[in-house]
PDB file of C-alpha atoms in Angstrom:
ATOM      1  CA  MET A   1     -36.022  13.855 -25.185  1.00 27.00           C
ATOM      2  CA  LYS A   2     -38.920  13.646 -22.735  1.00 29.00           C
ATOM      3  CA  MET A   3     -40.164  10.262 -21.683  1.00 30.00           C
ATOM      4  CA  LYS A   4     -43.686  10.869 -22.973  1.00 31.00           C
ATOM      5  CA  ALA A   5     -42.363  11.366 -26.480  1.00 28.00           C
ATOM      6  CA  LEU A   6     -40.876   7.883 -26.582  1.00 32.00           C
ATOM      7  CA  LEU A   7     -42.540   4.689 -27.697  1.00 40.00           C
ATOM      8  CA  PRO A   8     -43.664   2.671 -24.650  1.00 54.00           C
ATOM      9  CA  VAL A   9     -42.217  -0.794 -24.238  1.00 57.00           C
ATOM     10  CA  ALA A  10     -45.594  -2.519 -24.428  1.00 54.00           C
ATOM     11  CA  ALA A  11     -46.374  -0.591 -27.600  1.00 50.00           C
ATOM     12  CA  MET A  12     -43.036  -1.691 -29.072  1.00 51.00           C
ATOM     13  CA  LEU A  13     -43.989  -5.283 -28.399  1.00 49.00           C
ATOM     14  CA  LEU A  14     -47.355  -4.670 -30.004  1.00 43.00           C
ATOM     15  CA  LEU A  15     -45.628  -3.376 -33.120  1.00 40.00           C
ATOM     16  CA  VAL A  16     -43.663  -6.563 -33.438  1.00 38.00           C
ATOM     17  CA  SER A  17     -46.466  -9.021 -32.772  1.00 34.00           C
ATOM     18  CA  GLY A  18     -49.874  -7.387 -32.821  1.00 34.00           C
ATOM     19  CA  GLN A  19     -50.461  -8.842 -29.335  1.00 35.00           C
ATOM     20  CA  LEU A  20     -50.044  -7.275 -25.918  1.00 37.00           C
ATOM     21  CA  ALA A  21     -46.529  -7.639 -24.532  1.00 41.00           C
ATOM     22  CA  ALA A  22     -45.557 -10.399 -26.940  1.00 44.00           C
ATOM     23  CA  PRO A  23     -42.783  -9.762 -29.474  1.00 42.00           C
ATOM     24  CA  VAL A  24     -42.535 -12.437 -32.137  1.00 41.00           C
ATOM     25  CA  THR A  25     -38.968 -13.305 -33.067  1.00 39.00           C
ATOM     26  CA  ALA A  26     -37.646 -14.505 -36.396  1.00 36.00           C
ATOM     27  CA  ASP A  27     -38.443 -18.137 -35.552  1.00 38.00           C
ATOM     28  CA  GLY A  28     -41.943 -17.314 -34.330  1.00 37.00           C
ATOM     29  CA  TYR A  29     -41.230 -17.507 -30.595  1.00 38.00           C
ATOM     30  CA  VAL A  30     -43.488 -15.208 -28.581  1.00 43.00           C
ATOM     31  CA  GLY A  31     -41.750 -13.149 -25.925  1.00 66.00           C
ATOM     32  CA  GLN A  32     -43.155 -11.695 -22.727  1.00 92.00           C
ATOM     33  CA  LEU A  33     -43.009  -8.712 -20.389  1.00 95.00           C
ATOM     34  CA  ALA A  34     -42.096  -9.254 -16.724  1.00 97.00           C
ATOM     35  CA  VAL A  35     -41.880  -6.818 -13.825  1.00 97.00           C
ATOM     36  CA  PHE A  36     -40.434  -6.940 -10.304  1.00 98.00           C
ATOM     37  CA  TRP A  37     -42.854  -5.839  -7.572  1.00 98.00           C
ATOM     38  CA  GLY A  38     -42.410  -5.306  -3.839  1.00 98.00           C
ATOM     39  CA  ARG A  39     -39.644  -2.735  -3.436  1.00 97.00           C
ATOM     40  CA  HIS A  40     -41.798   0.362  -2.828  1.00 96.00           C
ATOM     41  CA  LYS A  41     -45.072   0.764  -0.968  1.00 95.00           C
ATOM     42  CA  GLU A  42     -45.963   3.632  -3.323  1.00 96.00           C
ATOM     43  CA  GLU A  43     -45.974   1.323  -6.357  1.00 98.00           C
ATOM     44  CA  GLY A  44     -49.518   0.186  -5.593  1.00 97.00           C
ATOM     45  CA  SER A  45     -50.796  -3.289  -4.941  1.00 98.00           C
ATOM     46  CA  LEU A  46     -49.925  -6.481  -6.745  1.00 98.00           C
ATOM     47  CA  ARG A  47     -53.504  -6.600  -8.008  1.00 98.00           C
ATOM     48  CA  GLU A  48     -53.151  -3.141  -9.531  1.00 98.00           C
ATOM     49  CA  ALA A  49     -49.977  -4.184 -11.336  1.00 98.00           C
ATOM     50  CA  CYS A  50     -51.710  -7.180 -12.867  1.00 98.00           C
ATOM     51  CA  ASP A  51     -54.790  -5.172 -13.779  1.00 97.00           C
ATOM     52  CA  THR A  52     -52.748  -2.891 -16.033  1.00 96.00           C
ATOM     53  CA  GLY A  53     -52.704  -5.713 -18.568  1.00 94.00           C
ATOM     54  CA  ARG A  54     -49.074  -4.948 -19.335  1.00 94.00           C
ATOM     55  CA  TYR A  55     -47.309  -7.824 -17.642  1.00 96.00           C
ATOM     56  CA  ASN A  56     -47.231 -11.545 -18.284  1.00 96.00           C
ATOM     57  CA  ILE A  57     -45.072 -12.200 -15.209  1.00 98.00           C
ATOM     58  CA  VAL A  58     -44.748 -10.480 -11.826  1.00 98.00           C
ATOM     59  CA  VAL A  59     -41.850 -11.310  -9.508  1.00 98.00           C
ATOM     60  CA  ILE A  60     -42.449 -10.567  -5.805  1.00 98.00           C
ATOM     61  CA  THR A  61     -39.332  -9.245  -4.028  1.00 98.00           C
ATOM     62  CA  PHE A  62     -37.901 -10.461  -1.613  1.00 98.00           C
ATOM     63  CA  TYR A  63     -37.734 -13.486   0.656  1.00 98.00           C
ATOM     64  CA  ASN A  64     -34.452 -12.245   2.084  1.00 97.00           C
ATOM     65  CA  VAL A  65     -33.832 -13.753   5.516  1.00 97.00           C
ATOM     66  CA  PHE A  66     -32.727 -17.376   5.496  1.00 97.00           C
ATOM     67  CA  GLY A  67     -29.802 -19.645   6.236  1.00 94.00           C
ATOM     68  CA  TYR A  68     -27.982 -17.691   8.932  1.00 87.00           C
ATOM     69  CA  GLN A  69     -30.006 -19.092  11.793  1.00 88.00           C
ATOM     70  CA  ARG A  70     -32.020 -22.286  11.556  1.00 90.00           C
ATOM     71  CA  GLY A  71     -35.734 -21.626  11.773  1.00 92.00           C
ATOM     72  CA  ARG A  72     -35.407 -17.900  11.002  1.00 96.00           C
ATOM     73  CA  TYR A  73     -36.968 -16.786   7.730  1.00 97.00           C
ATOM     74  CA  GLY A  74     -38.139 -13.379   6.577  1.00 96.00           C
ATOM     75  CA  LEU A  75     -40.051 -11.623   3.831  1.00 97.00           C
ATOM     76  CA  ASP A  76     -39.573  -7.929   2.981  1.00 97.00           C
ATOM     77  CA  ILE A  77     -42.105  -6.379   0.611  1.00 98.00           C
ATOM     78  CA  SER A  78     -41.497  -2.787   1.667  1.00 96.00           C
ATOM     79  CA  GLY A  79     -44.500  -2.090   3.838  1.00 95.00           C
ATOM     80  CA  HIS A  80     -47.169  -3.646   1.631  1.00 97.00           C
ATOM     81  CA  PRO A  81     -49.892  -5.294   3.736  1.00 96.00           C
ATOM     82  CA  VAL A  82     -48.884  -8.956   3.561  1.00 97.00           C
ATOM     83  CA  ALA A  83     -52.377 -10.176   4.403  1.00 94.00           C
ATOM     84  CA  ALA A  84     -53.702  -8.736   1.135  1.00 96.00           C
ATOM     85  CA  VAL A  85     -51.105 -10.334  -1.133  1.00 98.00           C
ATOM     86  CA  GLY A  86     -52.573 -13.836  -1.145  1.00 98.00           C
ATOM     87  CA  ALA A  87     -55.850 -12.715  -2.692  1.00 98.00           C
ATOM     88  CA  ASP A  88     -53.916 -10.569  -5.154  1.00 98.00           C
ATOM     89  CA  ILE A  89     -51.788 -13.542  -6.222  1.00 98.00           C
ATOM     90  CA  LYS A  90     -54.925 -15.530  -6.981  1.00 98.00           C
ATOM     91  CA  HIS A  91     -56.389 -12.566  -8.845  1.00 98.00           C
ATOM     92  CA  CYS A  92     -53.266 -12.214 -10.990  1.00 98.00           C
ATOM     93  CA  GLN A  93     -53.201 -15.938 -11.730  1.00 98.00           C
ATOM     94  CA  SER A  94     -56.873 -15.806 -12.738  1.00 98.00           C
ATOM     95  CA  LYS A  95     -55.879 -13.229 -15.359  1.00 98.00           C
ATOM     96  CA  GLY A  96     -53.139 -15.469 -16.697  1.00 97.00           C
ATOM     97  CA  VAL A  97     -50.293 -13.600 -14.999  1.00 98.00           C
ATOM     98  CA  GLN A  98     -47.555 -15.813 -13.584  1.00 98.00           C
ATOM     99  CA  VAL A  99     -46.479 -14.832 -10.051  1.00 98.00           C
ATOM    100  CA  LEU A 100     -43.040 -15.793  -8.714  1.00 98.00           C
ATOM    101  CA  LEU A 101     -41.355 -15.231  -5.362  1.00 99.00           C
ATOM    102  CA  SER A 102     -37.761 -14.009  -5.548  1.00 98.00           C
ATOM    103  CA  ILE A 103     -35.271 -15.104  -2.899  1.00 98.00           C
ATOM    104  CA  GLY A 104     -32.162 -13.119  -1.955  1.00 98.00           C
ATOM    105  CA  GLY A 105     -31.978  -9.571  -3.204  1.00 96.00           C
ATOM    106  CA  GLN A 106     -29.753  -6.586  -2.639  1.00 90.00           C
ATOM    107  CA  GLY A 107     -30.121  -6.564   1.126  1.00 88.00           C
ATOM    108  CA  GLY A 108     -31.265  -8.737   4.000  1.00 88.00           C
ATOM    109  CA  GLU A 109     -29.606 -11.578   5.850  1.00 93.00           C
ATOM    110  CA  TYR A 110     -29.226 -14.660   3.737  1.00 97.00           C
ATOM    111  CA  SER A 111     -26.765 -17.389   2.883  1.00 96.00           C
ATOM    112  CA  LEU A 112     -26.627 -21.170   2.681  1.00 97.00           C
ATOM    113  CA  PRO A 113     -23.752 -22.162   4.961  1.00 96.00           C
ATOM    114  CA  SER A 114     -24.417 -25.898   4.789  1.00 96.00           C
ATOM    115  CA  SER A 115     -26.280 -28.671   2.994  1.00 97.00           C
ATOM    116  CA  GLN A 116     -28.658 -28.758   5.946  1.00 97.00           C
ATOM    117  CA  SER A 117     -29.466 -25.073   5.529  1.00 97.00           C
ATOM    118  CA  ALA A 118     -30.291 -25.694   1.856  1.00 98.00           C
ATOM    119  CA  SER A 119     -32.686 -28.462   2.868  1.00 98.00           C
ATOM    120  CA  ASP A 120     -34.235 -26.292   5.577  1.00 98.00           C
ATOM    121  CA  VAL A 121     -34.819 -23.392   3.178  1.00 98.00           C
ATOM    122  CA  ALA A 122     -36.302 -25.717   0.550  1.00 98.00           C
ATOM    123  CA  ASP A 123     -38.708 -27.064   3.166  1.00 98.00           C
ATOM    124  CA  ASN A 124     -39.667 -23.592   4.368  1.00 98.00           C
ATOM    125  CA  LEU A 125     -40.314 -22.306   0.852  1.00 98.00           C
ATOM    126  CA  TRP A 126     -42.354 -25.403   0.040  1.00 98.00           C
ATOM    127  CA  ASN A 127     -44.513 -25.196   3.149  1.00 98.00           C
ATOM    128  CA  ALA A 128     -44.800 -21.407   3.450  1.00 98.00           C
ATOM    129  CA  TYR A 129     -45.291 -20.293  -0.178  1.00 98.00           C
ATOM    130  CA  LEU A 130     -45.691 -23.327  -2.425  1.00 98.00           C
ATOM    131  CA  GLY A 131     -47.774 -26.506  -2.407  1.00 97.00           C
ATOM    132  CA  GLY A 132     -46.881 -27.887   1.006  1.00 97.00           C
ATOM    133  CA  ARG A 133     -48.425 -27.500   4.428  1.00 96.00           C
ATOM    134  CA  ARG A 134     -46.841 -28.194   7.796  1.00 97.00           C
ATOM    135  CA  ALA A 135     -48.065 -27.442  11.304  1.00 96.00           C
ATOM    136  CA  GLY A 136     -46.171 -24.546  12.802  1.00 95.00           C
ATOM    137  CA  VAL A 137     -45.036 -23.093   9.453  1.00 97.00           C
ATOM    138  CA  PRO A 138     -46.763 -19.760   8.821  1.00 97.00           C
ATOM    139  CA  ARG A 139     -48.088 -19.046   5.311  1.00 98.00           C
ATOM    140  CA  PRO A 140     -47.762 -15.264   4.824  1.00 98.00           C
ATOM    141  CA  PHE A 141     -49.930 -15.392   1.685  1.00 98.00           C
ATOM    142  CA  GLY A 142     -52.472 -17.791   3.136  1.00 98.00           C
ATOM    143  CA  ASP A 143     -53.532 -20.592   0.821  1.00 97.00           C
ATOM    144  CA  ALA A 144     -52.246 -18.781  -2.285  1.00 98.00           C
ATOM    145  CA  VAL A 145     -49.455 -20.677  -4.035  1.00 98.00           C
ATOM    146  CA  VAL A 146     -46.837 -18.827  -6.059  1.00 98.00           C
ATOM    147  CA  ASP A 147     -46.020 -20.235  -9.487  1.00 98.00           C
ATOM    148  CA  GLY A 148     -42.313 -20.588  -8.855  1.00 98.00           C
ATOM    149  CA  ILE A 149     -39.147 -19.333  -7.192  1.00 99.00           C
ATOM    150  CA  ASP A 150     -36.674 -16.825  -8.620  1.00 99.00           C
ATOM    151  CA  PHE A 151     -33.043 -16.884  -7.408  1.00 98.00           C
ATOM    152  CA  PHE A 152     -31.729 -13.295  -7.082  1.00 98.00           C
ATOM    153  CA  ILE A 153     -28.510 -14.034  -5.210  1.00 98.00           C
ATOM    154  CA  ASP A 154     -26.646 -10.747  -5.012  1.00 95.00           C
ATOM    155  CA  GLN A 155     -24.531 -11.100  -1.886  1.00 94.00           C
ATOM    156  CA  GLY A 156     -22.571 -13.703   0.033  1.00 94.00           C
ATOM    157  CA  GLY A 157     -21.110 -16.923  -1.295  1.00 94.00           C
ATOM    158  CA  ALA A 158     -22.266 -19.386  -3.919  1.00 96.00           C
ATOM    159  CA  ASP A 159     -22.259 -22.512  -1.785  1.00 96.00           C
ATOM    160  CA  HIS A 160     -25.259 -24.867  -1.675  1.00 98.00           C
ATOM    161  CA  TYR A 161     -27.591 -22.937  -3.991  1.00 98.00           C
ATOM    162  CA  GLU A 162     -27.308 -25.825  -6.435  1.00 98.00           C
ATOM    163  CA  GLN A 163     -28.648 -28.116  -3.698  1.00 98.00           C
ATOM    164  CA  LEU A 164     -31.524 -25.772  -2.978  1.00 98.00           C
ATOM    165  CA  ALA A 165     -32.338 -25.647  -6.679  1.00 98.00           C
ATOM    166  CA  ARG A 166     -32.288 -29.431  -7.068  1.00 98.00           C
ATOM    167  CA  GLN A 167     -34.514 -29.941  -4.041  1.00 98.00           C
ATOM    168  CA  LEU A 168     -37.107 -27.447  -5.218  1.00 98.00           C
ATOM    169  CA  HIS A 169     -37.003 -28.790  -8.772  1.00 98.00           C
ATOM    170  CA  GLY A 170     -37.488 -32.294  -7.377  1.00 98.00           C
ATOM    171  CA  ARG A 171     -40.803 -31.125  -5.947  1.00 98.00           C
ATOM    172  CA  GLY A 172     -41.906 -29.801  -9.324  1.00 98.00           C
ATOM    173  CA  VAL A 173     -41.207 -26.131  -8.613  1.00 98.00           C
ATOM    174  CA  LEU A 174     -40.606 -23.782 -11.557  1.00 98.00           C
ATOM    175  CA  LEU A 175     -37.228 -22.056 -11.112  1.00 98.00           C
ATOM    176  CA  THR A 176     -35.857 -18.866 -12.612  1.00 98.00           C
ATOM    177  CA  ALA A 177     -32.684 -16.877 -11.937  1.00 98.00           C
ATOM    178  CA  THR A 178     -31.981 -13.154 -11.999  1.00 98.00           C
ATOM    179  CA  VAL A 179     -28.269 -12.735 -12.669  1.00 97.00           C
ATOM    180  CA  ARG A 180     -25.704  -9.992 -13.168  1.00 94.00           C
ATOM    181  CA  CYS A 181     -25.000  -9.365 -16.820  1.00 92.00           C
ATOM    182  CA  ALA A 182     -21.267 -10.120 -16.714  1.00 92.00           C
ATOM    183  CA  TYR A 183     -20.918 -13.774 -17.659  1.00 94.00           C
ATOM    184  CA  PRO A 184     -20.702 -15.956 -15.659  1.00 95.00           C
ATOM    185  CA  ASP A 185     -22.399 -14.859 -12.462  1.00 96.00           C
ATOM    186  CA  SER A 186     -20.124 -16.489  -9.870  1.00 96.00           C
ATOM    187  CA  ARG A 187     -22.855 -16.785  -7.246  1.00 97.00           C
ATOM    188  CA  MET A 188     -25.222 -18.628  -9.580  1.00 98.00           C
ATOM    189  CA  GLU A 189     -22.831 -20.560 -11.812  1.00 98.00           C
ATOM    190  CA  ALA A 190     -23.036 -23.863  -9.916  1.00 98.00           C
ATOM    191  CA  ALA A 191     -26.796 -23.614  -9.459  1.00 98.00           C
ATOM    192  CA  LEU A 192     -27.378 -22.913 -13.154  1.00 98.00           C
ATOM    193  CA  ALA A 193     -25.099 -25.827 -14.071  1.00 98.00           C
ATOM    194  CA  THR A 194     -27.726 -28.187 -12.613  1.00 98.00           C
ATOM    195  CA  GLY A 195     -29.866 -27.554 -15.679  1.00 98.00           C
ATOM    196  CA  VAL A 196     -33.061 -27.215 -13.627  1.00 98.00           C
ATOM    197  CA  PHE A 197     -33.778 -23.538 -14.328  1.00 98.00           C
ATOM    198  CA  ALA A 198     -36.395 -22.633 -16.918  1.00 98.00           C
ATOM    199  CA  ARG A 199     -35.637 -18.935 -17.317  1.00 98.00           C
ATOM    200  CA  ILE A 200     -32.784 -16.489 -16.769  1.00 98.00           C
ATOM    201  CA  HIS A 201     -33.238 -12.723 -16.324  1.00 98.00           C
ATOM    202  CA  VAL A 202     -29.990 -11.003 -17.340  1.00 95.00           C
ATOM    203  CA  ARG A 203     -29.954  -7.617 -15.641  1.00 93.00           C
ATOM    204  CA  ILE A 204     -28.004  -4.723 -17.055  1.00 88.00           C
ATOM    205  CA  PHE A 205     -27.896  -2.743 -13.828  1.00 85.00           C
ATOM    206  CA  GLY A 206     -26.105  -3.025 -10.517  1.00 79.00           C
ATOM    207  CA  ASP A 207     -22.953  -4.248 -12.250  1.00 78.00           C
ATOM    208  CA  ASP A 208     -19.982  -1.989 -12.972  1.00 77.00           C
ATOM    209  CA  GLN A 209     -19.018  -4.214 -15.894  1.00 76.00           C
ATOM    210  CA  CYS A 210     -22.295  -3.523 -17.679  1.00 77.00           C
ATOM    211  CA  THR A 211     -23.112   0.158 -17.856  1.00 65.00           C
ATOM    212  CA  MET A 212     -24.298  -0.197 -21.458  1.00 71.00           C
ATOM    213  CA  PHE A 213     -26.025  -3.039 -23.305  1.00 77.00           C
ATOM    214  CA  PRO A 214     -23.628  -5.986 -22.963  1.00 77.00           C
ATOM    215  CA  LYS A 215     -23.782  -7.512 -26.449  1.00 86.00           C
ATOM    216  CA  ASP A 216     -20.991 -10.021 -25.800  1.00 89.00           C
ATOM    217  CA  ALA A 217     -22.376 -11.010 -22.397  1.00 91.00           C
ATOM    218  CA  TRP A 218     -25.889 -11.446 -23.807  1.00 92.00           C
ATOM    219  CA  GLU A 219     -24.576 -13.793 -26.487  1.00 94.00           C
ATOM    220  CA  LYS A 220     -22.698 -15.808 -23.855  1.00 95.00           C
ATOM    221  CA  TRP A 221     -25.750 -16.154 -21.609  1.00 96.00           C
ATOM    222  CA  ALA A 222     -27.982 -17.221 -24.483  1.00 96.00           C
ATOM    223  CA  ALA A 223     -25.430 -19.712 -25.806  1.00 97.00           C
ATOM    224  CA  ALA A 224     -24.547 -21.196 -22.419  1.00 98.00           C
ATOM    225  CA  TYR A 225     -28.149 -22.067 -21.498  1.00 98.00           C
ATOM    226  CA  PRO A 226     -29.935 -22.983 -24.734  1.00 97.00           C
ATOM    227  CA  ARG A 227     -32.709 -24.803 -22.865  1.00 96.00           C
ATOM    228  CA  CYS A 228     -33.560 -21.688 -20.812  1.00 97.00           C
ATOM    229  CA  THR A 229     -35.518 -18.732 -22.052  1.00 96.00           C
ATOM    230  CA  VAL A 230     -33.412 -15.617 -21.515  1.00 96.00           C
ATOM    231  CA  PHE A 231     -34.875 -12.214 -20.656  1.00 96.00           C
ATOM    232  CA  LEU A 232     -33.131  -8.850 -20.814  1.00 93.00           C
ATOM    233  CA  THR A 233     -33.778  -7.011 -17.530  1.00 93.00           C
ATOM    234  CA  VAL A 234     -33.745  -3.205 -17.699  1.00 92.00           C
ATOM    235  CA  VAL A 235     -34.353  -0.322 -15.317  1.00 93.00           C
ATOM    236  CA  ALA A 236     -37.417   1.812 -15.957  1.00 94.00           C
ATOM    237  CA  SER A 237     -35.980   5.226 -15.079  1.00 93.00           C
ATOM    238  CA  PRO A 238     -32.687   7.130 -15.323  1.00 89.00           C
ATOM    239  CA  GLU A 239     -33.106   7.768 -11.572  1.00 90.00           C
ATOM    240  CA  GLN A 240     -32.226   4.143 -10.912  1.00 89.00           C
ATOM    241  CA  ASP A 241     -28.988   3.324 -12.677  1.00 74.00           C
ATOM    242  CA  GLU A 242     -26.609   4.527 -15.367  1.00 72.00           C
ATOM    243  CA  GLY A 243     -27.529   1.468 -17.416  1.00 77.00           C
ATOM    244  CA  TYR A 244     -30.917   3.028 -18.253  1.00 88.00           C
ATOM    245  CA  MET A 245     -31.958   2.879 -21.926  1.00 87.00           C
ATOM    246  CA  PHE A 246     -34.522   5.059 -23.641  1.00 87.00           C
ATOM    247  CA  GLN A 247     -37.368   3.025 -25.093  1.00 86.00           C
ATOM    248  CA  LYS A 248     -36.402   3.958 -28.643  1.00 85.00           C
ATOM    249  CA  ASP A 249     -32.863   2.666 -28.058  1.00 86.00           C
ATOM    250  CA  LEU A 250     -34.215  -0.535 -26.540  1.00 85.00           C
ATOM    251  CA  TYR A 251     -36.493  -1.192 -29.498  1.00 81.00           C
ATOM    252  CA  TYR A 252     -34.643   0.140 -32.513  1.00 81.00           C
ATOM    253  CA  GLY A 253     -31.227  -1.006 -31.328  1.00 80.00           C
ATOM    254  CA  VAL A 254     -31.126  -3.642 -28.637  1.00 87.00           C
ATOM    255  CA  GLN A 255     -34.443  -5.414 -29.294  1.00 83.00           C
ATOM    256  CA  GLN A 256     -33.548  -5.999 -32.923  1.00 80.00           C
ATOM    257  CA  PHE A 257     -30.384  -7.769 -31.782  1.00 85.00           C
ATOM    258  CA  ILE A 258     -31.503  -9.795 -28.756  1.00 90.00           C
ATOM    259  CA  ASP A 259     -34.528 -11.407 -30.338  1.00 84.00           C
ATOM    260  CA  LYS A 260     -32.282 -13.119 -32.895  1.00 87.00           C
ATOM    261  CA  GLU A 261     -31.340 -15.610 -30.208  1.00 92.00           C
ATOM    262  CA  PRO A 262     -33.580 -18.702 -30.443  1.00 93.00           C
ATOM    263  CA  ASN A 263     -34.071 -18.770 -26.666  1.00 94.00           C
ATOM    264  CA  TYR A 264     -34.901 -15.087 -26.294  1.00 94.00           C
ATOM    265  CA  GLY A 265     -37.824 -14.805 -23.887  1.00 94.00           C
ATOM    266  CA  GLY A 266     -38.684 -11.121 -23.529  1.00 94.00           C
ATOM    267  CA  ILE A 267     -38.054  -8.043 -21.395  1.00 93.00           C
ATOM    268  CA  ALA A 268     -38.115  -7.771 -17.602  1.00 95.00           C
ATOM    269  CA  ILE A 269     -38.491  -4.375 -15.922  1.00 96.00           C
ATOM    270  CA  TRP A 270     -36.921  -3.318 -12.628  1.00 95.00           C
ATOM    271  CA  ASP A 271     -39.181  -2.318 -11.020  1.00 96.00           C
ATOM    272  CA  ARG A 272     -42.935  -1.677 -10.812  1.00 98.00           C
ATOM    273  CA  TYR A 273     -42.564   1.576  -8.863  1.00 97.00           C
ATOM    274  CA  TYR A 274     -40.317   3.217 -11.430  1.00 96.00           C
ATOM    275  CA  ASP A 275     -42.209   1.697 -14.341  1.00 96.00           C
ATOM    276  CA  LYS A 276     -45.384   3.290 -13.011  1.00 95.00           C
ATOM    277  CA  LYS A 277     -43.654   6.584 -12.238  1.00 94.00           C
ATOM    278  CA  ALA A 278     -41.795   6.910 -15.549  1.00 93.00           C
ATOM    279  CA  ASN A 279     -44.479   5.278 -17.722  1.00 91.00           C
ATOM    280  CA  TYR A 280     -41.781   3.085 -19.254  1.00 92.00           C
ATOM    281  CA  SER A 281     -44.083   0.256 -20.300  1.00 89.00           C
ATOM    282  CA  GLY A 282     -46.833   2.650 -21.309  1.00 81.00           C
ATOM    283  CA  GLU A 283     -49.150   2.200 -18.330  1.00 43.00           C
ATOM    284  CA  GLY A 284     -50.933   5.449 -17.654  1.00 40.00           C
TER     285      GLY A 284
END
């Protein structure tokens, strides 16, 4: 069946709630629609993504150089003009869209080889992207402040991420985690055990153990972290991964199951480029 014949995700959420991108579950909890932005220059600007009105949350990807060498930090947003992002963050926030910065990713040079490296990265994130300021620390997004930090740790070891999480949380930073669907995610298990994360994005792609909707894994994630809201993270196009689901399957099958969990939060889409290209969330 052609994509255009399927019910868009945002329209599905409208059917459930009568509000944009907000499915109401059995207990009245309102869900949300998130998207990852920053992997393709052709996806358009951050401002354009927010102006679609489809997304409640945008996750900027990726801060992906840290830990290997003290004082060396890097941001890769795939050729987007970094100087323009700060104003776009403020614009999105003015429209009520939460903007997060994701650390790690599927490439780059990152790890936390020591407690000191965790402290150094916490300080750099605080002073470069969050509420801090320090002489000599560049702020790529100017005076714009992201709403929180997402942990997307997809390579290397698990050591010291729990320390990084505690230090950021201690400064009042909102934390989320994007994890592989197979439970538990070994790289994030210790960090999540701190109890300082507010939201978990369970992604059903990039994991050989989850080529279809992982019902058992979803139940485990939701049960293990009852104080976190849990999002199901899907790809927007069959070009991306074999875990792709047609919108009708997501709504009429999976959605009806996942929103029974009391801490269900919503749907996250990987990523903005393919969502725009395939019209998965219904943005024209």
